[in-house]
Amino acid sequence: MQKSIKVLIVDDHQMFLDGLSSILVGDEQVEVVGVLTDARAVIDTLKDAPVDVVVTDVSMPHMDGIQLNAELKKRNIQAKVLVLTTHNDPDIIQKLIKGGVDGYLLKNAEKNELLTAIKTVATGGKHFSQEVQKKYTESLFSSATTSSTVQTALSKREKEILHLIVEEFTAQEIAEKLFISQHTVNTHRKNLLSKLGVKNTAGLVKQTILKGLLK
Amino acid sequence: MQKSIKVLIVDDHQMFLDGLSSILVGDEQVEVVGVLTDARAVIDTLKDAPVDVVVTDVSMPHMDGIQLNAELKKRNIQAKVLVLTTHNDPDIIQKLIKGGVDGYLLKNAEKNELLTAIKTVATGGKHFSQEVQKKYTESLFSSATTSSTVQTALSKREKEILHLIVEEFTAQEIAEKLFISQHTVNTHRKNLLSKLGVKNTAGLVKQTILKGLLK
DNA sequence: ACTGAGCTCACTAAAAATAGTGATTCTTTT
DNA sequence: AAAAGAATCACTATTTTTAGTGAGCTCAGT
């Protein structure tokens, strides 16, 4: 692949902007076509020059990454959106995924991961860093804040077990991990199937991951 | 983490063998339990001593890394396999991934990446260098477009069946829908588990959704 | 003190998934 | 023509999941 990937960087921190672009220019496949400190300018910029990937911070004044992504998708703009952030907030991740963002990773990600992410989304793929994925699925079980008047009243134990099911553990393995009987795990599993109104493991996992998106 | 990771190195080039082991012994978590110049001796060696990770070259006389990996997986040996190579041949990568190799990186990778890779696979993870990852995910979920370099890792039929699995259908139901035998569905399912490197239905669904295969 | 929810465990039984092996047919590629 | 990949089917065997029923125990709130 020799075609260069046109990247537009958006971040309100100049220092980060510099660091990021210096990393990107070192890659022969990537071409930084512009850097902006205000997300509101992105729309205008895109009118003039085509861009393959917009790399942006999630938290910025005036217009944050979520809004920016929403704007771009709303206007049916081709450019892919890759969001960077310092924090790993499940709510934000949820909004981004819901908004159809193409990738998401932490600012402390390695150079390689960033480049991989850019190339992945540029070719139509999705890239969510492992940490983000993990945190996100974890957050689906956290009994902490979030609230949002969650419909499924899953107990703490049920969430715990659902979490492990999603992590591909068998009932036996879960039983060993939690120091309980396999019977108990299966009972919880039965209740989960019933509560979530799904038929099998596939439904449990699907529901678990998509739950936040459906509402 | 204080437990040492037992590593067996296999390469037909003595010089590389030396260099590699000198790098590895410098890490307190890694213990080089043996070095071999002939892959055919690996099976025997593993009978005597337990090994966590086998680090091997992809191209060797008598038995290459692909065959070695296949042998180990076939014999259901616990040891993880990390493959090194000088080239970045998509076909080889394809075969390795298909063969369920645990990691793959270029010989010119940095010391840190190698150590990270070893630790990752030792703990049950997968490690593929960035180019490998890109090629893999690209090919895996490219929807019939582009993919001039690498063919889709998942066949059309496999994707079809994967979708139905995600939609909570059993093998029997899928068989009826597609007018094929239940045996065939199960064969495809087996191949999917292997190709996606997951353990069960939960893994299939998780991968499918998080990779954006499902809309 | 009572109640209900959550957590626990047990037993049975059927259905489904997982694992391994092998094989045929067809098509595409080399 | 030969090789390789894709799709098909079969057989065995084991593990896991799914389903139904019942029950004791603890803790929090009423």
Short mmCIF file of C-alpha atoms (C1' of nucleotides) in Angstrom, two decimals:
data_model
loop_
_atom_site.label_atom_id
_atom_site.label_comp_id
_atom_site.label_asym_id
_atom_site.label_seq_id
_atom_site.Cartn_x
_atom_site.Cartn_y
_atom_site.Cartn_z
CA MET A 1 0.00 0.00 0.00
CA GLN A 2 1.59 3.23 -1.08
CA LYS A 3 -1.30 5.61 -0.98
CA SER A 4 -0.87 7.96 1.89
CA ILE A 5 -3.55 8.26 4.51
CA LYS A 6 -4.59 11.88 4.94
CA VAL A 7 -4.91 12.68 8.60
CA LEU A 8 -6.35 15.72 10.32
CA ILE A 9 -5.44 16.20 13.96
CA VAL A 10 -7.69 18.08 16.35
CA ASP A 11 -6.68 18.87 19.91
CA ASP A 12 -6.78 21.93 22.06
CA HIS A 13 -3.38 21.22 23.59
CA GLN A 14 -0.67 22.51 21.33
CA MET A 15 1.98 20.38 22.93
CA PHE A 16 0.09 17.22 22.33
CA LEU A 17 -0.65 18.34 18.83
CA ASP A 18 3.04 18.70 18.14
CA GLY A 19 3.96 15.37 19.67
CA LEU A 20 1.27 13.58 17.80
CA SER A 21 2.10 15.01 14.42
CA SER A 22 5.78 14.31 14.92
CA ILE A 23 4.92 10.69 15.47
CA LEU A 24 2.69 10.53 12.44
CA VAL A 25 5.03 12.19 10.00
CA GLY A 26 7.52 9.47 10.76
CA ASP A 27 5.28 6.96 9.04
CA GLU A 28 5.43 6.79 5.29
CA GLN A 29 1.82 5.78 4.91
CA VAL A 30 0.48 8.69 6.87
CA GLU A 31 0.25 12.26 5.75
CA VAL A 32 -0.77 14.95 8.18
CA VAL A 33 -2.82 17.38 6.14
CA GLY A 34 -3.71 19.67 8.96
CA VAL A 35 -3.78 20.37 12.67
CA LEU A 36 -6.53 22.24 14.46
CA THR A 37 -7.04 23.40 18.00
CA ASP A 38 -10.74 23.95 17.68
CA ALA A 39 -13.15 21.25 16.64
CA ARG A 40 -15.55 23.80 15.25
CA ALA A 41 -13.12 24.44 12.43
CA VAL A 42 -13.12 20.85 11.31
CA ILE A 43 -16.26 21.03 9.25
CA ASP A 44 -14.93 23.94 7.27
CA THR A 45 -11.57 22.34 6.76
CA LEU A 46 -13.14 19.22 5.39
CA LYS A 47 -14.94 21.21 2.76
CA ASP A 48 -11.68 22.26 1.24
CA ALA A 49 -9.56 19.16 1.44
CA PRO A 50 -10.45 15.49 1.62
CA VAL A 51 -9.35 13.76 4.78
CA ASP A 52 -9.26 10.05 5.49
CA VAL A 53 -8.98 10.07 9.24
CA VAL A 54 -9.74 12.70 11.84
CA VAL A 55 -7.76 12.10 15.02
CA THR A 56 -9.26 14.01 17.89
CA ASP A 57 -9.26 14.40 21.62
CA VAL A 58 -12.44 13.55 23.41
CA SER A 59 -12.47 16.49 25.78
CA MET A 60 -12.09 19.91 24.28
CA PRO A 61 -13.66 23.30 24.83
CA HIS A 62 -16.45 24.49 22.54
CA MET A 63 -16.94 21.13 20.93
CA ASP A 64 -15.82 17.79 22.29
CA GLY A 65 -14.94 14.63 20.42
CA ILE A 66 -18.38 13.18 20.88
CA GLN A 67 -20.07 16.17 19.36
CA LEU A 68 -17.52 16.35 16.59
CA ASN A 69 -18.06 12.74 15.72
CA ALA A 70 -21.80 13.23 15.78
CA GLU A 71 -21.50 16.23 13.50
CA LEU A 72 -19.38 14.36 11.00
CA LYS A 73 -21.62 11.33 10.94
CA LYS A 74 -24.66 13.51 10.73
CA ARG A 75 -23.32 15.31 7.71
CA ASN A 76 -22.47 11.97 6.20
CA ILE A 77 -18.85 12.89 5.84
CA GLN A 78 -16.58 10.13 4.67
CA ALA A 79 -13.74 10.81 7.04
CA LYS A 80 -13.18 8.22 9.73
CA VAL A 81 -12.96 9.38 13.31
CA LEU A 82 -10.39 8.15 15.75
CA VAL A 83 -10.78 9.44 19.28
CA LEU A 84 -8.02 9.77 21.84
CA THR A 85 -8.44 10.44 25.50
CA THR A 86 -6.54 10.50 28.72
CA HIS A 87 -9.35 8.99 30.71
CA ASN A 88 -11.10 5.73 30.31
CA ASP A 89 -14.65 6.71 31.11
CA PRO A 90 -17.23 4.06 30.25
CA ASP A 91 -19.94 6.63 29.66
CA ILE A 92 -17.87 8.43 27.10
CA ILE A 93 -16.93 5.20 25.40
CA GLN A 94 -20.53 4.24 25.26
CA LYS A 95 -21.51 7.50 23.65
CA LEU A 96 -18.75 7.19 21.12
CA ILE A 97 -19.59 3.67 20.11
CA LYS A 98 -23.19 4.63 19.94
CA GLY A 99 -22.25 7.54 17.76
CA GLY A 100 -20.51 5.25 15.36
CA VAL A 101 -16.97 6.32 16.04
CA ASP A 102 -14.40 4.24 14.20
CA GLY A 103 -11.79 3.92 16.86
CA TYR A 104 -10.90 4.85 20.37
CA LEU A 105 -7.71 4.68 22.32
CA LEU A 106 -5.89 6.10 25.27
CA LYS A 107 -3.39 8.88 24.88
CA ASN A 108 -0.76 6.82 26.57
CA ALA A 109 -1.06 4.20 23.88
CA GLU A 110 2.12 3.20 22.17
CA LYS A 111 3.12 4.75 18.92
CA ASN A 112 2.58 1.49 17.14
CA GLU A 113 -0.93 1.12 18.36
CA LEU A 114 -1.79 4.59 17.21
CA LEU A 115 -0.44 3.96 13.75
CA THR A 116 -2.17 0.63 13.59
CA ALA A 117 -5.39 2.26 14.63
CA ILE A 118 -5.13 4.94 11.99
CA LYS A 119 -4.41 2.44 9.27
CA THR A 120 -7.17 0.19 10.44
CA VAL A 121 -9.86 2.81 10.45
CA ALA A 122 -8.58 4.28 7.20
CA THR A 123 -9.27 0.97 5.52
CA GLY A 124 -12.73 0.75 6.94
CA GLY A 125 -11.99 -1.20 10.07
CA LYS A 126 -12.65 -0.44 13.69
CA HIS A 127 -10.06 -0.10 16.38
CA PHE A 128 -10.72 -0.11 20.08
CA SER A 129 -7.78 -0.58 22.34
CA GLN A 130 -7.68 -3.61 24.56
CA GLU A 131 -7.81 -1.51 27.69
CA VAL A 132 -10.83 0.32 26.46
CA GLN A 133 -12.59 -2.86 25.51
CA LYS A 134 -11.83 -4.36 28.85
CA LYS A 135 -12.87 -1.34 30.84
CA TYR A 136 -15.99 -0.99 28.83
CA THR A 137 -17.18 -4.53 29.31
CA GLU A 138 -16.20 -4.23 32.95
CA SER A 139 -18.24 -1.10 33.33
CA LEU A 140 -21.29 -2.90 32.15
CA PHE A 141 -21.23 -4.72 35.44
CA SER A 142 -20.14 -2.02 37.78
CA SER A 143 -22.78 -1.36 40.37
CA ALA A 144 -21.30 2.09 40.78
CA THR A 145 -22.72 5.32 39.50
CA THR A 146 -23.86 5.33 35.89
CA SER A 147 -27.40 4.94 37.12
CA SER A 148 -29.23 5.96 33.96
CA THR A 149 -32.16 4.11 35.49
CA VAL A 150 -30.85 0.81 34.36
CA GLN A 151 -33.57 -1.54 33.34
CA THR A 152 -31.99 -4.87 34.08
CA ALA A 153 -31.79 -5.20 37.81
CA LEU A 154 -28.96 -7.64 37.94
CA SER A 155 -27.56 -8.47 41.33
CA LYS A 156 -23.92 -8.00 42.11
CA ARG A 157 -23.24 -11.70 41.92
CA GLU A 158 -25.09 -12.05 38.66
CA LYS A 159 -23.06 -9.30 37.10
CA GLU A 160 -19.93 -10.95 38.33
CA ILE A 161 -20.87 -14.23 36.75
CA LEU A 162 -22.11 -12.65 33.55
CA HIS A 163 -18.81 -10.90 33.29
CA LEU A 164 -16.95 -14.18 33.49
CA ILE A 165 -19.25 -15.81 30.98
CA VAL A 166 -18.48 -13.02 28.56
CA GLU A 167 -14.81 -13.64 29.24
CA GLU A 168 -15.30 -17.14 27.88
CA PHE A 169 -15.08 -19.09 31.09
CA THR A 170 -17.13 -22.24 31.59
CA ALA A 171 -19.39 -22.78 34.57
CA GLN A 172 -16.80 -24.98 36.16
CA GLU A 173 -14.07 -22.41 35.78
CA ILE A 174 -16.28 -19.71 37.16
CA ALA A 175 -17.14 -21.87 40.13
CA GLU A 176 -13.46 -22.35 40.89
CA LYS A 177 -12.73 -18.67 40.54
CA LEU A 178 -15.49 -17.64 42.88
CA PHE A 179 -15.11 -20.55 45.29
CA ILE A 180 -18.69 -21.64 44.87
CA SER A 181 -20.43 -24.69 43.52
CA GLN A 182 -20.92 -25.29 39.86
CA HIS A 183 -24.60 -25.70 40.65
CA THR A 184 -24.72 -22.19 41.93
CA VAL A 185 -23.11 -20.84 38.83
CA ASN A 186 -25.64 -22.63 36.71
CA THR A 187 -28.48 -21.30 38.78
CA HIS A 188 -27.23 -17.78 38.28
CA ARG A 189 -26.84 -18.47 34.61
CA LYS A 190 -30.41 -19.65 34.40
CA ASN A 191 -31.60 -16.51 36.14
CA LEU A 192 -29.53 -14.38 33.80
CA LEU A 193 -31.04 -16.01 30.75
CA SER A 194 -34.44 -15.39 32.21
CA LYS A 195 -33.83 -11.84 33.33
CA LEU A 196 -32.25 -10.74 30.11
CA GLY A 197 -34.80 -12.60 28.06
CA VAL A 198 -32.31 -14.39 25.86
CA LYS A 199 -31.99 -17.95 24.68
CA ASN A 200 -28.38 -18.85 25.25
CA THR A 201 -24.82 -17.73 25.81
CA ALA A 202 -24.77 -15.86 22.53
CA GLY A 203 -27.69 -13.80 23.74
CA LEU A 204 -26.08 -13.14 27.07
CA VAL A 205 -22.93 -11.83 25.48
CA LYS A 206 -24.73 -9.82 22.85
CA GLN A 207 -27.04 -8.24 25.35
CA THR A 208 -24.17 -7.49 27.66
CA ILE A 209 -22.15 -5.68 25.07
CA LEU A 210 -24.95 -3.92 23.28
CA LYS A 211 -27.06 -3.09 26.29
CA GLY A 212 -25.76 0.43 26.60
CA LEU A 213 -26.23 1.07 22.94
CA LEU A 214 -29.82 0.09 22.67
CA LYS A 215 -30.95 2.83 24.90
CA MET B 1 4.83 -11.47 39.16
CA GLN B 2 7.76 -13.55 40.25
CA LYS B 3 7.14 -16.83 38.56
CA SER B 4 9.55 -17.30 35.72
CA ILE B 5 8.35 -18.00 32.23
CA LYS B 6 10.05 -21.06 30.81
CA VAL B 7 11.12 -20.42 27.26
CA LEU B 8 12.42 -22.80 24.63
CA ILE B 9 14.16 -21.24 21.65
CA VAL B 10 14.28 -22.95 18.29
CA ASP B 11 16.29 -21.61 15.39
CA ASP B 12 18.67 -23.14 12.92
CA HIS B 13 21.01 -20.18 13.07
CA GLN B 14 23.32 -20.52 16.01
CA MET B 15 24.20 -16.87 15.99
CA PHE B 16 20.63 -15.76 16.25
CA LEU B 17 20.06 -18.35 18.92
CA ASP B 18 22.84 -16.84 20.99
CA GLY B 19 21.68 -13.30 20.50
CA LEU B 20 18.16 -14.13 21.38
CA SER B 21 18.96 -16.04 24.51
CA SER B 22 21.29 -13.30 25.68
CA ILE B 23 18.42 -10.88 25.42
CA LEU B 24 16.07 -13.15 27.25
CA VAL B 25 18.32 -14.03 30.15
CA GLY B 26 18.51 -10.36 30.92
CA ASP B 27 14.90 -10.42 31.98
CA GLU B 28 14.09 -11.65 35.44
CA GLN B 29 10.73 -13.05 34.48
CA VAL B 30 12.05 -15.17 31.68
CA GLU B 31 13.99 -18.37 32.03
CA VAL B 32 15.51 -19.97 28.96
CA VAL B 33 15.18 -23.68 29.59
CA GLY B 34 16.64 -24.78 26.31
CA VAL B 35 17.81 -23.91 22.84
CA LEU B 36 17.42 -26.14 19.82
CA THR B 37 18.57 -25.91 16.23
CA ASP B 38 16.17 -28.51 14.92
CA ALA B 39 12.43 -28.20 15.31
CA ARG B 40 12.06 -31.95 15.14
CA ALA B 41 13.64 -32.21 18.57
CA VAL B 42 11.05 -29.96 20.17
CA ILE B 43 8.45 -32.62 20.71
CA ASP B 44 10.90 -34.82 22.55
CA THR B 45 12.19 -31.97 24.63
CA LEU B 46 8.72 -31.03 25.71
CA LYS B 47 8.13 -34.52 27.01
CA ASP B 48 10.89 -34.10 29.56
CA ALA B 49 10.45 -30.56 30.74
CA PRO B 50 7.47 -28.25 30.84
CA VAL B 51 7.80 -25.15 28.71
CA ASP B 52 5.58 -22.10 28.70
CA VAL B 53 6.59 -20.51 25.45
CA VAL B 54 8.32 -21.85 22.37
CA VAL B 55 10.03 -19.09 20.43
CA THR B 56 10.81 -20.22 16.92
CA ASP B 57 11.85 -19.06 13.51
CA VAL B 58 9.35 -19.47 10.74
CA SER B 59 11.77 -20.75 8.13
CA MET B 60 13.98 -23.66 9.08
CA PRO B 61 15.16 -26.83 7.38
CA HIS B 62 13.45 -30.15 8.11
CA MET B 63 10.53 -28.53 9.88
CA ASP B 64 9.43 -24.93 9.68
CA GLY B 65 7.62 -22.83 12.21
CA ILE B 66 4.27 -23.48 10.65
CA GLN B 67 4.68 -27.21 10.83
CA LEU B 68 6.08 -27.02 14.32
CA ASN B 69 3.13 -24.99 15.47
CA ALA B 70 0.74 -27.39 13.81
CA GLU B 71 2.44 -30.33 15.50
CA LEU B 72 2.26 -28.74 18.91
CA LYS B 73 -1.36 -27.74 18.56
CA LYS B 74 -2.22 -31.11 17.14
CA ARG B 75 -0.70 -32.87 20.10
CA ASN B 76 -2.56 -30.55 22.38
CA ILE B 77 0.61 -29.36 24.01
CA GLN B 78 0.17 -26.53 26.47
CA ALA B 79 3.18 -24.53 25.38
CA LYS B 80 2.45 -21.27 23.60
CA VAL B 81 4.12 -20.63 20.28
CA LEU B 82 5.70 -17.34 19.34
CA VAL B 83 7.00 -17.15 15.79
CA LEU B 84 9.74 -14.87 14.57
CA THR B 85 10.61 -14.13 10.99
CA THR B 86 12.60 -11.77 8.84
CA HIS B 87 9.88 -11.40 6.25
CA ASN B 88 6.36 -10.18 6.52
CA ASP B 89 4.70 -12.55 4.13
CA PRO B 90 0.90 -12.38 4.30
CA ASP B 91 0.55 -15.99 3.28
CA ILE B 92 2.76 -17.20 6.07
CA ILE B 93 0.97 -15.01 8.54
CA GLN B 94 -2.28 -16.38 7.30
CA LYS B 95 -1.15 -19.93 7.83
CA LEU B 96 0.17 -19.21 11.26
CA ILE B 97 -2.93 -17.47 12.44
CA LYS B 98 -5.01 -20.18 10.96
CA GLY B 99 -2.84 -22.70 12.74
CA GLY B 100 -3.62 -20.99 16.01
CA VAL B 101 -0.18 -19.57 16.69
CA ASP B 102 -0.08 -17.34 19.75
CA GLY B 103 2.14 -14.63 18.48
CA TYR B 104 4.12 -13.43 15.53
CA LEU B 105 6.71 -10.75 15.15
CA LEU B 106 9.53 -9.61 12.98
CA LYS B 107 13.09 -10.42 13.88
CA ASN B 108 13.94 -6.78 13.76
CA ALA B 109 11.46 -6.07 16.51
CA GLU B 110 12.74 -4.24 19.50
CA LYS B 111 13.88 -6.07 22.57
CA ASN B 112 10.96 -4.71 24.52
CA GLU B 113 8.42 -5.91 22.03
CA LEU B 114 9.87 -9.37 22.15
CA LEU B 115 9.73 -9.50 25.91
CA THR B 116 6.25 -8.09 25.92
CA ALA B 117 5.20 -10.66 23.38
CA ILE B 118 6.61 -13.52 25.44
CA LYS B 119 4.88 -12.33 28.56
CA THR B 120 1.66 -11.77 26.73
CA VAL B 121 1.47 -15.21 25.20
CA ALA B 122 2.67 -16.82 28.42
CA THR B 123 -0.37 -15.44 30.17
CA GLY B 124 -2.71 -16.67 27.51
CA GLY B 125 -2.79 -13.61 25.31
CA LYS B 126 -1.98 -13.14 21.67
CA HIS B 127 0.69 -10.90 20.26
CA PHE B 128 1.03 -9.90 16.65
CA SER B 129 3.22 -7.08 15.46
CA GLN B 130 1.41 -4.06 14.17
CA GLU B 131 1.67 -4.90 10.52
CA VAL B 132 0.44 -8.37 11.19
CA GLN B 133 -2.48 -7.12 13.20
CA LYS B 134 -3.46 -4.72 10.50
CA LYS B 135 -3.31 -7.26 7.75
CA TYR B 136 -5.20 -9.75 9.81
CA THR B 137 -8.10 -7.62 10.95
CA GLU B 138 -8.30 -6.07 7.53
CA SER B 139 -8.65 -9.35 5.78
CA LEU B 140 -10.83 -10.86 8.43
CA PHE B 141 -13.64 -8.41 8.17
CA SER B 142 -13.28 -6.83 4.80
CA SER B 143 -16.68 -7.00 3.23
CA ALA B 144 -15.74 -8.20 -0.23
CA THR B 145 -14.17 -4.89 -1.14
CA THR B 146 -10.49 -4.15 -1.64
CA SER B 147 -8.55 -6.99 -0.01
CA SER B 148 -6.33 -7.22 -3.02
CA THR B 149 -3.41 -8.36 -0.96
CA VAL B 150 -4.97 -10.76 1.46
CA GLN B 151 -8.06 -12.83 1.01
CA THR B 152 -10.69 -12.81 3.67
CA ALA B 153 -9.83 -15.10 6.48
CA LEU B 154 -13.48 -15.90 6.97
CA SER B 155 -15.28 -17.47 4.08
CA LYS B 156 -18.67 -16.31 2.95
CA ARG B 157 -20.33 -19.32 4.44
CA GLU B 158 -18.51 -18.91 7.70
CA LYS B 159 -19.66 -15.32 8.04
CA GLU B 160 -23.18 -16.42 7.29
CA ILE B 161 -23.09 -18.99 10.04
CA LEU B 162 -21.36 -16.67 12.45
CA HIS B 163 -24.17 -14.19 12.05
CA LEU B 164 -26.76 -16.80 12.85
CA ILE B 165 -24.83 -17.93 15.90
CA VAL B 166 -24.76 -14.36 17.13
CA GLU B 167 -28.48 -14.25 16.60
CA GLU B 168 -28.87 -17.03 19.11
CA PHE B 169 -29.73 -19.84 16.79
CA THR B 170 -28.60 -23.36 17.61
CA ALA B 171 -26.70 -25.51 15.17
CA GLN B 172 -29.85 -27.38 14.35
CA GLU B 173 -31.79 -24.24 13.59
CA ILE B 174 -28.99 -22.90 11.43
CA ALA B 175 -28.87 -26.16 9.53
CA GLU B 176 -32.56 -25.92 8.77
CA LYS B 177 -32.28 -22.32 7.69
CA LEU B 178 -29.45 -23.00 5.30
CA PHE B 179 -30.69 -26.37 4.11
CA ILE B 180 -27.51 -28.11 5.14
CA SER B 181 -26.59 -30.78 7.63
CA GLN B 182 -26.12 -30.08 11.29
CA HIS B 183 -22.72 -31.69 10.94
CA THR B 184 -21.71 -29.07 8.44
CA VAL B 185 -22.79 -26.28 10.72
CA ASN B 186 -20.74 -27.77 13.51
CA THR B 187 -17.73 -28.07 11.27
CA HIS B 188 -17.98 -24.43 10.34
CA ARG B 189 -18.39 -23.55 13.98
CA LYS B 190 -15.24 -25.45 14.83
CA ASN B 191 -13.35 -23.61 12.14
CA LEU B 192 -14.67 -20.29 13.37
CA LEU B 193 -13.53 -20.99 16.90
CA SER B 194 -10.13 -21.83 15.58
CA LYS B 195 -9.83 -18.92 13.16
CA LEU B 196 -11.00 -16.32 15.62
CA GLY B 197 -8.91 -17.83 18.38
CA VAL B 198 -11.70 -18.04 20.89
CA LYS B 199 -12.86 -20.74 23.22
CA ASN B 200 -16.60 -20.83 22.83
CA THR B 201 -19.77 -19.12 21.71
CA ALA B 202 -19.20 -16.24 24.07
CA GLY B 203 -15.92 -15.54 22.33
CA LEU B 204 -17.46 -15.76 18.89
CA VAL B 205 -20.15 -13.26 19.75
CA LYS B 206 -17.80 -10.91 21.53
CA GLN B 207 -15.35 -10.82 18.66
CA THR B 208 -18.09 -10.37 16.13
CA ILE B 209 -19.64 -7.40 17.87
CA LEU B 210 -16.49 -5.66 19.00
CA LYS B 211 -14.93 -5.96 15.58
CA GLY B 212 -17.93 -4.32 14.06
CA LEU B 213 -19.04 -7.22 11.96
CA LEU B 214 -22.53 -6.81 13.25
CA LYS B 215 -24.24 -3.57 12.46
"C1'" DA C 1 -40.33 -10.60 64.04
"C1'" DC C 2 -41.54 -10.98 59.45
"C1'" DT C 3 -40.63 -10.64 54.63
"C1'" DG C 4 -38.27 -10.66 50.45
"C1'" DA C 5 -34.27 -10.64 47.86
"C1'" DG C 6 -29.97 -12.57 47.08
"C1'" DC C 7 -26.92 -16.41 47.37
"C1'" DT C 8 -26.20 -20.86 47.95
"C1'" DC C 9 -26.46 -26.04 46.77
"C1'" DA C 10 -28.57 -30.39 44.91
"C1'" DC C 11 -30.66 -33.66 41.69
"C1'" DT C 12 -32.31 -35.02 37.18
"C1'" DA C 13 -32.50 -34.93 32.31
"C1'" DA C 14 -32.24 -33.45 27.69
"C1'" DA C 15 -30.16 -30.51 24.32
"C1'" DA C 16 -26.28 -28.33 22.58
"C1'" DA C 17 -21.60 -27.30 22.15
"C1'" DT C 18 -16.93 -28.73 21.85
"C1'" DA C 19 -13.18 -31.74 20.10
"C1'" DG C 20 -10.94 -34.95 16.99
"C1'" DT C 21 -10.71 -37.50 12.77
"C1'" DG C 22 -11.68 -38.47 8.25
"C1'" DA C 23 -13.61 -38.02 3.75
"C1'" DT C 24 -15.99 -36.46 -0.69
"C1'" DT C 25 -17.07 -33.00 -4.01
"C1'" DC C 26 -16.35 -28.75 -6.35
"C1'" DT C 27 -13.91 -24.79 -7.62
"C1'" DT C 28 -9.95 -21.98 -8.05
"C1'" DT C 29 -5.22 -21.44 -8.41
"C1'" DT C 30 -0.74 -22.81 -9.75
"C1'" DA D 1 -2.56 -31.96 -14.13
"C1'" DA D 2 -1.78 -31.03 -9.43
"C1'" DA D 3 -2.51 -28.43 -5.28
"C1'" DA D 4 -5.18 -25.90 -2.32
"C1'" DG D 5 -9.29 -24.00 -0.46
"C1'" DA D 6 -14.16 -24.18 0.44
"C1'" DA D 7 -18.19 -26.61 1.55
"C1'" DT D 8 -20.24 -30.61 2.54
"C1'" DC D 9 -21.34 -34.78 5.61
"C1'" DA D 10 -20.36 -38.49 9.13
"C1'" DC D 11 -19.04 -40.75 13.37
"C1'" DT D 12 -17.59 -40.88 18.15
"C1'" DA D 13 -16.98 -39.03 22.59
"C1'" DT D 14 -16.89 -35.75 26.18
"C1'" DT D 15 -18.05 -31.48 28.19
"C1'" DT D 16 -21.12 -27.80 28.71
"C1'" DT D 17 -25.27 -25.66 28.55
"C1'" DT D 18 -30.02 -25.38 29.20
"C1'" DA D 19 -34.22 -26.48 31.86
"C1'" DG D 20 -37.08 -27.66 35.83
"C1'" DT D 21 -37.73 -28.22 40.65
"C1'" DG D 22 -36.79 -27.69 45.35
"C1'" DA D 23 -34.69 -25.84 49.40
"C1'" DG D 24 -31.76 -23.74 53.20
"C1'" DC D 25 -29.34 -19.64 54.77
"C1'" DT D 26 -28.25 -14.71 55.37
"C1'" DC D 27 -29.04 -10.01 55.37
"C1'" DA D 28 -31.64 -5.65 54.92
"C1'" DG D 29 -35.69 -3.26 55.36
"C1'" DT D 30 -40.45 -2.97 57.21
#
